[in-house]
Amino acid sequence: MTTTDLWQSVLCEIERRVRRQQFETWFRCVKPQDISAARFCLAVPNRFYKDWIETYYIPVIKESALVATGQTPEVIVSVEPAAPTWPLEAASAVEDDSAERYASQTRPDVPAGSSSRYQFSPDYTFENFIVGPANRLCHAAAMAVADTPGTAYNPLFIHGGVGLGKTHLLQAACKSYLKRNQGHRLLYTSCEEFVNDYVSAVQRGNVAVFRQALREVDFMVIDDIHFLARAERTQEEFFHTFNTLYNAHKQIILSSDSSPADIPSIEDRLISRFKWGLVARLDAPAYETRLAIVNKKAGLRGFDLPKDVSELIARSIETNIRELEGALTRVLGYAALTNRALDASLAHEALREITQARPSVSIEDIAKIVGARFNVKLSDLQGKRRLKSVVLPRQICMHIARKLTDYSLEEIGGFFGGRDHTTVLYADEKIAELSKRDPRTRGLVAEVQSELMKAGR
Ligand code: ADP
Ligand code: MG
């Protein structure tokens, strides 16, 4: 294929992905200079085109190229003074005045339809999301806002620990929304990218354009909003965008690793807005859900795991689904590498390192962290008192010690004031039971565990 043919076929794909007006405005004047499957060198008439295409359309070009050529190319945009045949009205409008005026005339946009600023992971759909008690609310809310945006829960604020499915749910909501609302403008971006975009718009003197494009969005989804912490000027910008979209009944979905109030260094007026709609928390899923996730993920990769293998994997990791997937990958990889059947003994071997690699946790570390959460002194946890306010945290300590350490029942009991092994056993079972029923206890246990892991203790 010649450069022109290749570019034509890519243009056809681009045309299907952006709105007509965008296509006419931004792509008609692009001249293919040197095009191969691996590299697209494109020329545009001036800097404004270059900035604009680089800011908003690289993903669309790459996506379209992938469809047309089967490969994702590097895209390089350079300025080449306009040849007389190029459509120049737009360009001259830019030259005689600022980008702002131009933008307001042509309704600049983030790419619409199937394209977004971000690449979606094909597996992150509602169908592939396993629902259990720990994520049911978030799942239902994400479906509801994709279904009836801007009405039920606005904004929808999903928070939870690392690897619990925030990004998965956000992308699923985007896809579901786009399916029903073709041609609508959707913005899906990580907050980090949002901050970077804002900063570079400031540097280029393009803020008005950035702002305008944002405020014309129909469905705004920003992942990991806690990244706004300390980015004061971006917070200010985001605040106004939020207000504009909210007042226009446009749906906003945000995710964060902590609840609105717990995001450090963020303005109160933003925190209060985050709470206007629905704040929903993702907790670490229980064993049954993890088991279903392991089977689902294995199925997506074309494997049907024997029951005892999936059970072993589901037990190996408790607080992070991304790590759970890592354990699955490890087992599958190990089987392929050693050319052995996928059975329990192989899974054991493959997972042994993961379990061994866990940092060793001391009972004292557990007691300190739990004690701090309940505001109970270590000496009280270790003492004889049987006040309710001390008993519950003490039982939680015992339960976590059973889960995370190799100490015996006697040793654990010994640490907590010389209690006997039946007391520890009772505590362990009681908290395990309570965790099943009560999301707060479950969340607390998961948080303490991840704090212990993080501290590398
Ligand atoms: P987060 O954004 O909260 O850190 P992700 O959304 O990236 O987490 O999820 C990590 C991995 O776990 C992804 O591969 C995701 O598909 C998977 N995952 C999380 N929760 C579920 C679930 N309930 N069902 C299926 N997969 C899940
Ligand atoms: Mg994420």
Short mmCIF file of N, CA, C and O and ligand atoms in Angstrom, two decimals, residues 167 223-224 322, ligand 2:
data_model
loop_
_atom_site.label_atom_id
_atom_site.label_comp_id
_atom_site.label_asym_id
_atom_site.label_seq_id
_atom_site.Cartn_x
_atom_site.Cartn_y
_atom_site.Cartn_z
N THR A 167 -10.83 0.77 38.94
CA THR A 167 -10.65 1.07 37.52
C THR A 167 -11.53 0.16 36.65
O THR A 167 -12.13 0.62 35.68
N ASP A 223 -10.33 8.76 37.31
CA ASP A 223 -9.85 7.67 38.15
C ASP A 223 -8.75 8.18 39.08
O ASP A 223 -7.93 9.01 38.67
N ASP A 224 -8.74 7.71 40.30
CA ASP A 224 -7.71 8.04 41.28
C ASP A 224 -7.64 9.55 41.56
O ASP A 224 -6.58 10.18 41.47
N ARG A 322 -5.65 -7.71 42.23
CA ARG A 322 -4.59 -7.68 41.23
C ARG A 322 -3.51 -8.71 41.61
O ARG A 322 -3.00 -9.43 40.76
MG MG B 2 -7.02 1.76 39.44
#
